[in-house]
Coordinates of C-alpha atoms in Angstrom, one line a residue:
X143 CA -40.9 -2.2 8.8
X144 CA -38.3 -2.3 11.7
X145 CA -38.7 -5.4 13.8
X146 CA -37.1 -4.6 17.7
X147 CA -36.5 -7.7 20.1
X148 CA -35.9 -7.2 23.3
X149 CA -34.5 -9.4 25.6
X150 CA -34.9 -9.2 29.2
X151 CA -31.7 -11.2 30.9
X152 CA -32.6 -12.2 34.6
X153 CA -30.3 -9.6 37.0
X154 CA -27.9 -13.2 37.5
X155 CA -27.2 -14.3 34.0
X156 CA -26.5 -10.3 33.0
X157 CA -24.4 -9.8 35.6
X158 CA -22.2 -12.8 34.3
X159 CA -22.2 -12.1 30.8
X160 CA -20.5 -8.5 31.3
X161 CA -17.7 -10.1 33.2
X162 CA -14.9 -10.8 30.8
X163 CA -12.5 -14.0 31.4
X164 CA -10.5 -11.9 33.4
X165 CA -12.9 -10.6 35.5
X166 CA -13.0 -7.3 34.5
X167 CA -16.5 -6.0 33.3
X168 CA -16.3 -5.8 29.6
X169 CA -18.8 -4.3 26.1
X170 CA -17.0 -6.8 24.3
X171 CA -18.2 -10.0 25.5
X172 CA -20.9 -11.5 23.1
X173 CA -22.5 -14.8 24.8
X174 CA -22.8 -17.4 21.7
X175 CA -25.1 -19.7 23.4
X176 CA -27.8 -17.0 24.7
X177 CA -28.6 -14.2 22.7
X178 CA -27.4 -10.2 22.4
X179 CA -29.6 -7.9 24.5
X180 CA -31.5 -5.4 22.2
X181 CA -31.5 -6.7 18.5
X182 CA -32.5 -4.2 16.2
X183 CA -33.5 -6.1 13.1
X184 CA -34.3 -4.2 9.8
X185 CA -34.6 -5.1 6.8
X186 CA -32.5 -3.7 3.7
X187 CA -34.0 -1.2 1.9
X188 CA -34.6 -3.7 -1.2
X189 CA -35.2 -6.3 0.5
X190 CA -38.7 -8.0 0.4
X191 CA -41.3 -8.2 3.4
X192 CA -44.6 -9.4 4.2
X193 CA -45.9 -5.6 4.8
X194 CA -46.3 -4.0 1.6
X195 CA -48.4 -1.5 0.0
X196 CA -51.1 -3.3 -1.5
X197 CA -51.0 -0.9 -4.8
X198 CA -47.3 -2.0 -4.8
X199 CA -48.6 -5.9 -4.8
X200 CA -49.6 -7.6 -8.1
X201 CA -51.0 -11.0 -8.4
X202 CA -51.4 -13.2 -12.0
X203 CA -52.2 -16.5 -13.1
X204 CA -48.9 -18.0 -15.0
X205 CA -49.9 -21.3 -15.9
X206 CA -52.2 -24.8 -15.6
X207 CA -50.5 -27.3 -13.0
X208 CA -50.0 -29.5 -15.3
X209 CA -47.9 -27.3 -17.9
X210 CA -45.0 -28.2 -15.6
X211 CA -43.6 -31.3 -14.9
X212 CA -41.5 -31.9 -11.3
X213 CA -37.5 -30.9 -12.1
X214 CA -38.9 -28.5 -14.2
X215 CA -38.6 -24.5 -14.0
X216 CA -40.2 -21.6 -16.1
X217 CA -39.7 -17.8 -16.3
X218 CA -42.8 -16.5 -16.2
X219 CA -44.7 -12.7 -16.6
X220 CA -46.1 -11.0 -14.2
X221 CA -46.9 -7.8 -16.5
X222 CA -44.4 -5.9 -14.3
X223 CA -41.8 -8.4 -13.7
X224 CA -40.7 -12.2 -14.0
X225 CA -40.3 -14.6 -11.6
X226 CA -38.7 -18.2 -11.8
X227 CA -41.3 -20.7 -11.3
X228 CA -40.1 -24.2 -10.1
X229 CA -42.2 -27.5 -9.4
X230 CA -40.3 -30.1 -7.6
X231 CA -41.6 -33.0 -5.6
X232 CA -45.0 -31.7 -6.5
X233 CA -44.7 -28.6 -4.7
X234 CA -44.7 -25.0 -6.9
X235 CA -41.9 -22.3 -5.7
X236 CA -41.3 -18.8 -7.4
X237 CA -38.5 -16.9 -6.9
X238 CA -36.8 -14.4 -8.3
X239 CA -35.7 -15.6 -12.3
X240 CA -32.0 -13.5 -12.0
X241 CA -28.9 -14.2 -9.9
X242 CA -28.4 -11.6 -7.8
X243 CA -24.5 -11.7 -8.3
X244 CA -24.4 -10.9 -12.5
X245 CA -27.5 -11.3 -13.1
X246 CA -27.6 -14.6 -15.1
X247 CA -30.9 -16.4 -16.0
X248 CA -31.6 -18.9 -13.5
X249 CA -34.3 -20.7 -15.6
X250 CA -31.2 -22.3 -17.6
X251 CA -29.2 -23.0 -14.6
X252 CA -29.5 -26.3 -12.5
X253 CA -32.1 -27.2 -10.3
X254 CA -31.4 -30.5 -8.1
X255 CA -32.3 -31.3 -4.7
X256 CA -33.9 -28.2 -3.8
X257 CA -31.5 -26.0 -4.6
X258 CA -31.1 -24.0 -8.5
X259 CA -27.5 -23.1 -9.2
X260 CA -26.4 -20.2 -11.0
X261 CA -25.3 -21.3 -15.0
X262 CA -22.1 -18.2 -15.2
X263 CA -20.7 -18.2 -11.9
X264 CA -22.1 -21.7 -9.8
X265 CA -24.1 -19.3 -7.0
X266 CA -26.5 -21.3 -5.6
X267 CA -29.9 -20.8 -4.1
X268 CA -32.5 -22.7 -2.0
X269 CA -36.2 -22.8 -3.9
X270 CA -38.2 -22.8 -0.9
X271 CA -36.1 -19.7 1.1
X272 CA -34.5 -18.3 -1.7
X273 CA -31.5 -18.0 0.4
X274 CA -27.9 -17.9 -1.1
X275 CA -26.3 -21.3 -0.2
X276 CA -23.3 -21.7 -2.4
X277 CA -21.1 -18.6 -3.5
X278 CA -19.9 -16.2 -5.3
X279 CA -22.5 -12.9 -4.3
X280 CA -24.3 -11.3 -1.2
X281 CA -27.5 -11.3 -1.9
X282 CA -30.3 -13.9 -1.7
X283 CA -33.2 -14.6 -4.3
X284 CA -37.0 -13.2 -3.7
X285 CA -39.4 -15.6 -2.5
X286 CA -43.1 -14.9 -4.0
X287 CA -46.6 -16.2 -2.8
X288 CA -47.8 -19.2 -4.8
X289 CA -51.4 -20.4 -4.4
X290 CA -53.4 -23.0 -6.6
X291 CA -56.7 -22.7 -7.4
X292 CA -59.0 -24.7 -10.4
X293 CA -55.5 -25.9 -11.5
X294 CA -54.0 -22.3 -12.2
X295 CA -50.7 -21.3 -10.6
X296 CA -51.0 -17.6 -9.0
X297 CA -48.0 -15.8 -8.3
X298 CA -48.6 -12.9 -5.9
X299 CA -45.6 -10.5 -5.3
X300 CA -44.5 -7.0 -5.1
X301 CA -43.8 -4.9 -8.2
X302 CA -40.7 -3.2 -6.0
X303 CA -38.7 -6.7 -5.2
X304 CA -39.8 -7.8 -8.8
X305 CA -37.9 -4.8 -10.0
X306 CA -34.8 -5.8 -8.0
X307 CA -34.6 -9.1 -8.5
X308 CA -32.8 -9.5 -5.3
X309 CA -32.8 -9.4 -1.2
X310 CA -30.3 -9.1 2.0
X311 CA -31.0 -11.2 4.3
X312 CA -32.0 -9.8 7.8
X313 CA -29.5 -8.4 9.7
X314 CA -28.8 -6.9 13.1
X315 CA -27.1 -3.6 13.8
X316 CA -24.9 -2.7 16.7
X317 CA -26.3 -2.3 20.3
X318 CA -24.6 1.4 20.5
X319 CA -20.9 2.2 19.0
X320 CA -21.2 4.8 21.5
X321 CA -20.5 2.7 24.3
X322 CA -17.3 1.6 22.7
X323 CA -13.8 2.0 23.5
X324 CA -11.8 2.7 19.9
X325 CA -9.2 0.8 20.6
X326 CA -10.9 -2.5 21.2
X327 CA -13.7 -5.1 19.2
X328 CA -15.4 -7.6 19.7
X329 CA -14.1 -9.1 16.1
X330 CA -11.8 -7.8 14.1
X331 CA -11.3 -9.0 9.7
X332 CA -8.1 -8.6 8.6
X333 CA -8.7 -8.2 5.1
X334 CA -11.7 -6.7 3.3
X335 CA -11.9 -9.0 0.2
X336 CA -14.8 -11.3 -0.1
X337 CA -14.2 -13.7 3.0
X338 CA -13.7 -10.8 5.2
X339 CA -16.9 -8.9 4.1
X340 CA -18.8 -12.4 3.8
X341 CA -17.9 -12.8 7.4
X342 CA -18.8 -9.5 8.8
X343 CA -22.5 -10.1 7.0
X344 CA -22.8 -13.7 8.3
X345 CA -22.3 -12.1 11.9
X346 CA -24.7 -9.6 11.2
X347 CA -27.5 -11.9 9.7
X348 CA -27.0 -14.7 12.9
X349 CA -28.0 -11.4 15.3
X350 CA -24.7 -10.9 16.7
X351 CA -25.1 -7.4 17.4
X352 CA -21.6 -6.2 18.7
X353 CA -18.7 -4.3 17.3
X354 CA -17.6 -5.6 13.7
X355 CA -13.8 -3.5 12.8
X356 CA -12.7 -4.9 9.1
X357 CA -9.3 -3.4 8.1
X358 CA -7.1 -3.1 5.0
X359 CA -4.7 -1.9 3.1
X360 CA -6.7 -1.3 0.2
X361 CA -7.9 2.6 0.2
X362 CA -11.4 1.6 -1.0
X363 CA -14.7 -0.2 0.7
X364 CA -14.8 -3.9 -0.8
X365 CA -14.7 -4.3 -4.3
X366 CA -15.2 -7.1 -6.9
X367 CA -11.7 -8.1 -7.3
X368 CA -11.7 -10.6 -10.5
X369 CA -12.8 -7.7 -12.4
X370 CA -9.6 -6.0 -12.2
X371 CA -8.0 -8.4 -15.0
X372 CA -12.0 -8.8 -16.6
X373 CA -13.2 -5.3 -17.2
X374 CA -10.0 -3.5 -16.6
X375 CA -11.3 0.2 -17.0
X376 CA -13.8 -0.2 -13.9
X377 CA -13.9 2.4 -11.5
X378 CA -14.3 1.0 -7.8
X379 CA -17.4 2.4 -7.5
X380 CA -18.8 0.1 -10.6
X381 CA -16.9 -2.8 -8.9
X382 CA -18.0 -2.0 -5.0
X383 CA -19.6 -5.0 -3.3
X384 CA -21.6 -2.9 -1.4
X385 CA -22.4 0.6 -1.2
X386 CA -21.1 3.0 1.4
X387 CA -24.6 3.3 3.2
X388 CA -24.6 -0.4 3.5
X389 CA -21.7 -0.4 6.0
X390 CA -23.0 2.4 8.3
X391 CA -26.7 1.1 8.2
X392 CA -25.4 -2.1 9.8
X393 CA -22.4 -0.7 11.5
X394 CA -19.6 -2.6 10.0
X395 CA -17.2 -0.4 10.2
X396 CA -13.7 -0.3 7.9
X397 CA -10.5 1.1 8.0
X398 CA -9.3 1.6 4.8
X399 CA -5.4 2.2 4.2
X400 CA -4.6 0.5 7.4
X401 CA -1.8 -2.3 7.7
X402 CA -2.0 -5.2 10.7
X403 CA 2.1 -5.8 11.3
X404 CA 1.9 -8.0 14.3
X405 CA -0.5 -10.1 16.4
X406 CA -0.6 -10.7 20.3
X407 CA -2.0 -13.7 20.8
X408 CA -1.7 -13.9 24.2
X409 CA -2.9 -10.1 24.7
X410 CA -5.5 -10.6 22.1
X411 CA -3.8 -7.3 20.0
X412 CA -3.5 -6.6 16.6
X413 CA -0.8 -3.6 16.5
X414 CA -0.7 -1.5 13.1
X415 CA 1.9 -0.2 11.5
X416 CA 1.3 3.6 12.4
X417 CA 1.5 2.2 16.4
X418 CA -1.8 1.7 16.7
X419 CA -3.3 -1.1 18.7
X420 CA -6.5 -2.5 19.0
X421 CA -8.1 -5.4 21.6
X422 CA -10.3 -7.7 19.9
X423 CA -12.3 -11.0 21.3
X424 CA -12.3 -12.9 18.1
X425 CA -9.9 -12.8 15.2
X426 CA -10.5 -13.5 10.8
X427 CA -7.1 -13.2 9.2
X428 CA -7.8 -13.0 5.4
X429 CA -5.2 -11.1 3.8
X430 CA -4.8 -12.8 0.4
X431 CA -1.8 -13.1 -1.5
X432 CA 0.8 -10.5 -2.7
X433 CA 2.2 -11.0 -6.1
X434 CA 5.3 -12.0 -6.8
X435 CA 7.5 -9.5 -8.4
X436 CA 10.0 -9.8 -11.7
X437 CA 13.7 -10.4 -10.0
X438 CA 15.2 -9.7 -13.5
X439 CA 18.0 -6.2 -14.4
X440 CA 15.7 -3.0 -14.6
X441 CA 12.9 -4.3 -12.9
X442 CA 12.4 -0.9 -11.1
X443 CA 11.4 0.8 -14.4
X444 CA 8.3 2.9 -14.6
X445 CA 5.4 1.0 -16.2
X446 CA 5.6 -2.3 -15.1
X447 CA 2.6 -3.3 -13.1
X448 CA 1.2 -5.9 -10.8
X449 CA -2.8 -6.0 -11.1
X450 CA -3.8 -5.1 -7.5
X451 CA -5.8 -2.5 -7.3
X452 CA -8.4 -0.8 -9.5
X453 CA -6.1 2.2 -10.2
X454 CA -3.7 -0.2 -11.6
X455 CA -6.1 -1.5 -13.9
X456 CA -7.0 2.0 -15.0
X457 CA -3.5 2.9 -15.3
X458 CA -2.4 -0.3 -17.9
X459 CA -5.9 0.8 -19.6
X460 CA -4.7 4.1 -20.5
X461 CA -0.7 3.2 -21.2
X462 CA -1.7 0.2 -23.5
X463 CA -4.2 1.9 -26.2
X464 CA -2.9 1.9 -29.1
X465 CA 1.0 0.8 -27.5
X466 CA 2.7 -2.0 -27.1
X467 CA 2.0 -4.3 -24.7
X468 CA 4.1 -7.0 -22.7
X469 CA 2.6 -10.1 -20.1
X470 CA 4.8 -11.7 -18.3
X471 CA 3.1 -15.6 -17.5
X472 CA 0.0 -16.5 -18.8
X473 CA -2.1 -17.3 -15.2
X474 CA -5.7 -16.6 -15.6
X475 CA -4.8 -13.2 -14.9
X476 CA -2.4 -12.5 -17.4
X477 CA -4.4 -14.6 -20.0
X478 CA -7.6 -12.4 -18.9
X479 CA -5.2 -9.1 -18.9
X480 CA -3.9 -10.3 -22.8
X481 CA -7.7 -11.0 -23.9
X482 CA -8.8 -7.3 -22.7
X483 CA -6.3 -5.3 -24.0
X484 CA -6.2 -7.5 -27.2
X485 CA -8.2 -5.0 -29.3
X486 CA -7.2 -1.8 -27.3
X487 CA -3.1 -2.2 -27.5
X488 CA -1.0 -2.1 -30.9
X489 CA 0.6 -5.3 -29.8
X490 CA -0.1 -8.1 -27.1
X491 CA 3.1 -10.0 -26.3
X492 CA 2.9 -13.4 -23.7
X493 CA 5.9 -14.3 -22.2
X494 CA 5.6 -17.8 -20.5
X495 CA 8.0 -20.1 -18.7
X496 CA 5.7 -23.5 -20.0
X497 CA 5.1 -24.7 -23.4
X498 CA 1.7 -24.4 -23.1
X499 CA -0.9 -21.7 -21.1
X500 CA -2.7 -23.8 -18.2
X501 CA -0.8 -27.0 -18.9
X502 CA -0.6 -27.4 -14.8
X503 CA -4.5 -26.9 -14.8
X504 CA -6.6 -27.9 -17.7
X505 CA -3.9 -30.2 -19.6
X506 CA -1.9 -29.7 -22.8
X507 CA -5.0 -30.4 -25.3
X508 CA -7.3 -27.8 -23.7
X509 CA -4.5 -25.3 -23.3
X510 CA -3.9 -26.0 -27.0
X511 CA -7.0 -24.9 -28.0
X512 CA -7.2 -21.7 -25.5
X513 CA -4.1 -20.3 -27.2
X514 CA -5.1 -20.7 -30.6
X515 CA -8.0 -18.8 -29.7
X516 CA -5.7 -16.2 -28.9
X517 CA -3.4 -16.1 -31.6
X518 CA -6.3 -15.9 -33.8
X519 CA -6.9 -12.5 -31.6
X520 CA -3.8 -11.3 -32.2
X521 CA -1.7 -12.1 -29.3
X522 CA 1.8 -13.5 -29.7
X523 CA 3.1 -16.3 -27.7
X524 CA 6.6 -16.2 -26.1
X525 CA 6.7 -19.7 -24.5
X526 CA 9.5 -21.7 -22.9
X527 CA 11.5 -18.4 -21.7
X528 CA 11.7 -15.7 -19.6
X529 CA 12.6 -12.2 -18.6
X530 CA 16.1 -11.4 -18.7
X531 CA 16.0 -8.1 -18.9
X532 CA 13.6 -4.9 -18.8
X533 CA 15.0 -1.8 -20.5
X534 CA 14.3 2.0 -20.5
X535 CA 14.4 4.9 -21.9
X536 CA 14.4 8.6 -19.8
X537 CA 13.1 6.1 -16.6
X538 CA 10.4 4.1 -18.3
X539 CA 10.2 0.7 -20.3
X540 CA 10.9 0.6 -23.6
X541 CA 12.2 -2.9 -24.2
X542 CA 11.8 -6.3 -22.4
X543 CA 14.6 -8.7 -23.0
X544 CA 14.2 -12.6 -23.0
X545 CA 16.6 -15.5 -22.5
X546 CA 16.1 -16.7 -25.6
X547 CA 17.5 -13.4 -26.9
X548 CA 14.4 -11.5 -28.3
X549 CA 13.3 -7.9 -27.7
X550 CA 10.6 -6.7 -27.4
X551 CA 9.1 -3.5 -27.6
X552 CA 7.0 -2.2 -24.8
X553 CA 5.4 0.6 -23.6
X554 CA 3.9 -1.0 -20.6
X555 CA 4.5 -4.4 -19.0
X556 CA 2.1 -6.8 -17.0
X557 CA 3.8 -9.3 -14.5
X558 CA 1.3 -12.4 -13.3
X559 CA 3.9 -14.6 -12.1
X560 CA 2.2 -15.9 -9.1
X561 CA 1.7 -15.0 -5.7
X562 CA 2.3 -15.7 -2.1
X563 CA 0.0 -15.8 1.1
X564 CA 0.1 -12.2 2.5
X565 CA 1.0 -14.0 6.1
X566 CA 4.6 -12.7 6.7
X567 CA 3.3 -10.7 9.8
X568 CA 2.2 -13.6 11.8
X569 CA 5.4 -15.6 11.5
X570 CA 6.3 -15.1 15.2
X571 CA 2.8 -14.9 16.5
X572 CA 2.2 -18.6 17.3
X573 CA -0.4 -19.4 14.6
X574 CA 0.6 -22.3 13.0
X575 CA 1.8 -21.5 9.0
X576 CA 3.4 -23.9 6.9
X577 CA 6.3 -24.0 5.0
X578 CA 5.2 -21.7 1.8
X579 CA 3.2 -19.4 4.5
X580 CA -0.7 -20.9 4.4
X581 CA -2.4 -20.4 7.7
X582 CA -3.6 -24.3 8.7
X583 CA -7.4 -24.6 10.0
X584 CA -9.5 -26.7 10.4
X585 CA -13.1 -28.0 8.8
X586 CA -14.4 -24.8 10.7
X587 CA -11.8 -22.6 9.6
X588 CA -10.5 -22.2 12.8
X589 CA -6.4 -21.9 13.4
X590 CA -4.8 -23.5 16.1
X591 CA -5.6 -20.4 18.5
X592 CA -8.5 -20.5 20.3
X593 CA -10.6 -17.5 19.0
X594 CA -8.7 -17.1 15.8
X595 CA -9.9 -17.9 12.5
X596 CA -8.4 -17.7 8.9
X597 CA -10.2 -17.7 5.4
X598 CA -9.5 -17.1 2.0
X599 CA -6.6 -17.1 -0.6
X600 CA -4.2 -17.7 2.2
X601 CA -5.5 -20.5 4.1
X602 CA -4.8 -24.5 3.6
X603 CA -8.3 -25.8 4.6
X604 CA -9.4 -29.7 4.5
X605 CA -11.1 -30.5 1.3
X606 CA -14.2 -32.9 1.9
X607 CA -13.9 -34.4 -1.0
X608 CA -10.6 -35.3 -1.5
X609 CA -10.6 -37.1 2.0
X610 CA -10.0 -34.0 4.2
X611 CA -6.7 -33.4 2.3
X612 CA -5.2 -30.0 3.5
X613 CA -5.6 -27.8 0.0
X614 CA -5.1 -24.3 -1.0
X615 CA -8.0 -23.1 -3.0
X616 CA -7.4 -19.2 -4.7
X617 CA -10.9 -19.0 -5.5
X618 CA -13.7 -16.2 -5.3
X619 CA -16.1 -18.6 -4.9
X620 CA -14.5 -20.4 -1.8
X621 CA -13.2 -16.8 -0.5
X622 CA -16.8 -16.4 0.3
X623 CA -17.5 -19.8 1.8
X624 CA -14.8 -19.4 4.0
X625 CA -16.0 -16.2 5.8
X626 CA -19.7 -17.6 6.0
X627 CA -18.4 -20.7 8.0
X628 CA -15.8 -19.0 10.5
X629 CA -18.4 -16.3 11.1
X630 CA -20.9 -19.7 11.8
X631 CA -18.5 -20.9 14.1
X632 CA -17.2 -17.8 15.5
X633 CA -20.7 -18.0 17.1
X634 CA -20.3 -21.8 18.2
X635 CA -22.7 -23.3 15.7
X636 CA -19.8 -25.9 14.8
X637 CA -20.3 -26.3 11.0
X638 CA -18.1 -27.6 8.8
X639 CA -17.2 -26.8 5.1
X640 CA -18.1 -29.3 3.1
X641 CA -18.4 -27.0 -0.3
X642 CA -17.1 -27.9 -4.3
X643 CA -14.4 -25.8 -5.4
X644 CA -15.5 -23.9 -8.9
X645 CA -14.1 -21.2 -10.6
X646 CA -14.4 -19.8 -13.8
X647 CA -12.7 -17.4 -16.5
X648 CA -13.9 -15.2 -19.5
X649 CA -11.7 -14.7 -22.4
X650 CA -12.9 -13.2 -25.9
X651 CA -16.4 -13.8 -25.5
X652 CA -15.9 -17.3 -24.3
X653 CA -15.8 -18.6 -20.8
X654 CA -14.6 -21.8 -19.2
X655 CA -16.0 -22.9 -15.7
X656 CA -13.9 -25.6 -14.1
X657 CA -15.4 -27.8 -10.7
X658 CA -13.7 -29.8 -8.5
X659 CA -10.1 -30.1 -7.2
X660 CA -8.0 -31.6 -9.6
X661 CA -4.0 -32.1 -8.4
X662 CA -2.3 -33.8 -11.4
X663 CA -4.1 -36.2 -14.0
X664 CA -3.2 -39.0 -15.6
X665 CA -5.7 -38.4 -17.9
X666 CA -8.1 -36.1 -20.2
X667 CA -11.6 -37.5 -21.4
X668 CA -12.9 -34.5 -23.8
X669 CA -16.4 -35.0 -25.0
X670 CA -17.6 -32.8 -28.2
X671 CA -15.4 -30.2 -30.1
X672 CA -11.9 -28.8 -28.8
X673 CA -11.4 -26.5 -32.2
X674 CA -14.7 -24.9 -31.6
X675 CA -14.6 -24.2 -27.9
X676 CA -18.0 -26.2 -27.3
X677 CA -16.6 -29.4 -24.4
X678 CA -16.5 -30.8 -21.6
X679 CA -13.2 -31.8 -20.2
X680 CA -12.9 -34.9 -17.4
X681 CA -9.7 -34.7 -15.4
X682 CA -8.7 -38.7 -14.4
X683 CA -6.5 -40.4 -11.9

């Protein structure tokens, strides 16, 4: 069903609203207090509406009121699907029983307040909408028909959407691109990783119904990018967070293998490095990081990879089977790197200035127990040195030297030594950056420009609960919250981010989720068993 809304503007008010500040008429002024002329709102093609084919519709009693108590949820049968059914405050909800991002059970996730979060990744999701609230993913939950009647709980919903398990919120598409000069947008993202995307779909699902240009330097449509070090042999296609016919059905449109090397402020331009230049109205910076390189002898050899892209994944996939491999620091990428190639390479070496992996993050008795998990996998430790030299033979690796004197063979080297914000093209563009290069915004992810926002890995943002203390946060999770809230306020709603940090990693079958915002600890309270990986950790100050 395709819903049109037309809205007539008295002759006055639209005269006005095609002026632009400077008084020239302009298609690239979008009035955030009134609404965009001609919405055309459609549904996704999975997503659930109240029009169906009634063969498509199935209907079945799941249970007696009183098999549920309030707090409590159930995954239930419908004979062609489940649902999650959910009684709080004496009031039933169904919804759909999977999260939409991995597709984790939601009936042993969290319910509280309204809201069921995600137990693998934190997503969370309200019961009565079924709307995503909390991050990481795109799509929102199902909402089904409940109805009571002689103390049986009916569940009526559509065999399709049970099928899917998941829905896209409704969105607006473009007045006419046709109209549109090329070289100017109403908003531009630089950066199509999750808070660039996240914002371009927040635009689209608040009506705004002008030109959306997202840009990078990536030569593929928005993928997954914690996967890369995860599930290494991905093809972007497997990782894509959305599909090709996404973009063009709700014209956001990206240009891929595109670099932003300067930004008028002043002019409102965004010039790229092949010359071109492009107007916009409103401005999302969200470039990530850039990882830092080795800066030891030899470091130009062939084989020695940063993970960026999923090509280099594929790449270290194919040199490391059955060959030696080398990791230079043990991040969470280079520990999630080691753990993958683990039963693929001949050899997993980790080289690592610290004593200890994740000592700076989860504290000497957790990383402890994380790398004996590994050494029991076969992965040597190389701790308390570094690279002195990488060696080669007819142009590619062969050996990589340490301080401490050892060599080590190698047929193909990972470096995860860190990164920095990917913000060296705005240092004389008047946005404020501190001293390591973080853009600085505020609660609504605003910079200090008027019109320009920043989000993601390479923003310091105020962190509600640590007092509004400027952090950086590297996180999927808050990559996405990010974009939601300067798209929210890109549109003048004025909301704040108030969201928890969480993050999470998988090694060997085991995963550890962290939440919070922990900068140095005095302290470690661990309740259960460290040896068996089964605890709960409690970072104190």
């Amino acid at each position: 069903v395709e819903v049109k809304i037309e809205v007539v503007i008295p002759e006055k008010e639209r005269s006005k609203e095609e002026m632009s500040p400077n008084g020239k008429a302009s298609p690239m002024i979008y009035k955030v207090n009134g609404t965009a002329r001609h919405y055309h709102l459609e549904e996704h093609p999975i997503a659930s509406n109240h029009y169906h084919n009634p063969k498509d519709m199935v209907e079945a009693s799941v249970c007696h009121v009183k098999d549920l108590e309030n707090g409590q949820m159930r995954e239930v049968d419908l004979g062609c699907g489940k649902a999650l059914l959910i009684k709080e405050s004496g009031e039933f909800h169904a919804v759909g029983h999977k999260c939409p991002h991995y597709g984790a059970p939601l009936v042993k996730g969290v319910l509280s307040k309204g809201r069921v979060r995600c137990p693998w990744h934190g997503a969370c999701f309200n019961i009565g909408t079924g709307d995503i609230e909390d991050f990481p993913g795109l799509d929102s939950l199902p909402r089904f028909q409940v109805k009571i009647e002689k103390e049986k709980v009916y569940i009526r919903a559509s065999k399709q959407v049970l099928q899917t398990q998941r829905r896209t919120k409704m969105m607006a598409k473009c007045i006419s691109l046709s109209n549109y000069n090329l070289s100017s947008t109403n908003v531009l993202i630089i950066g199509a990783g999750a808070a660039g995307l996240v914002c371009a779909e927040t635009l689209r699902q608040e009506g705004f119904s002008d030109r959306i240009v997202m840009c990078t330097m990536d030569r593929h449509l928005p993928y997954d990018r914690p996967k890369l070090s995860k599930s290494m042999d991905s093809h972007p296609e497997q990782i894509a967070l959305r599909p090709k016919e996404f973009f063009c059905t709700y014209d956001i449109e990206v240009l891929t293998e595109m670099q932003v090397v300067a930004v008028d402020i002043k002019s409102k331009i965004a010039v790229f490095k092949d010359g071109f230049n492009m107007e916009y109205n409103k401005l999302l910076i969200a470039t990530g990081n850039t990882p830092k390189a080795l800066s030891c002898k030899g470091k130009e050899v062939e084989n020695v990879y940063n993970i960026r892209t999923p090509e280099d994944a594929n790449r270290v996939v194919k040199l490391a089977t059955s060959k030696n491999v080398v990791i230079v620091g043990a991040s969470f990428l280079g520990m999630e790197v080691a753990a993958y190639l683990a039963e693929r390479a001949h050899s997993v070496s980790l080289v690592e200035l610290e004593e200890v992996p994740f000592k700076k993050f989860f504290g000497e008795k957790v990383g402890r127990a994380v790398m004996k998990m590994f050494e029991n996998n076969r992965v040597k430790f190389y701790m308390q040195t570094e690279v002195s030299e990488l060696r080669e033979q007819e142009g590619k690796l062969k050996e990589v030297v340490l301080k401490s004197g050892k060599v080590l063979r190698a047929d193909v080297c990972v470096v995860g030594v860190g990164a920095v914000p990917a913000t060296g093209f705005l240092k004389q563009s008047g946005i404020n950056i501190d001293s390591k290069g973080f853009i600085v915004v505020n609660k609504m992810m605003q910079t200090n420009i008027p019109g320009v926002f920043a989000a993601g890995d390479a923003v310091m943002f105020p962190l509600a609960l640590r007092n509004n203390k400027k952090v950086n946060v590297p996180h999927w999770q808050m990559a996405h919250m990010h974009g939601r809230i300067a798209a929210l306020n890109m549109l003048a709603h004025g909301t704040e981010i108030s969201t928890i940090p969480y993050l999470w990693t998988a090694m060997f079958g085991k995963s550890i989720r962290y939440a919070g915002h922990g900068e140095g600890f005095d302290d470690v309270v661990i309740q259960g068993d460290l040896d068996e990986l089964k605890f709960v950790a409690f970072y104190t100050k």
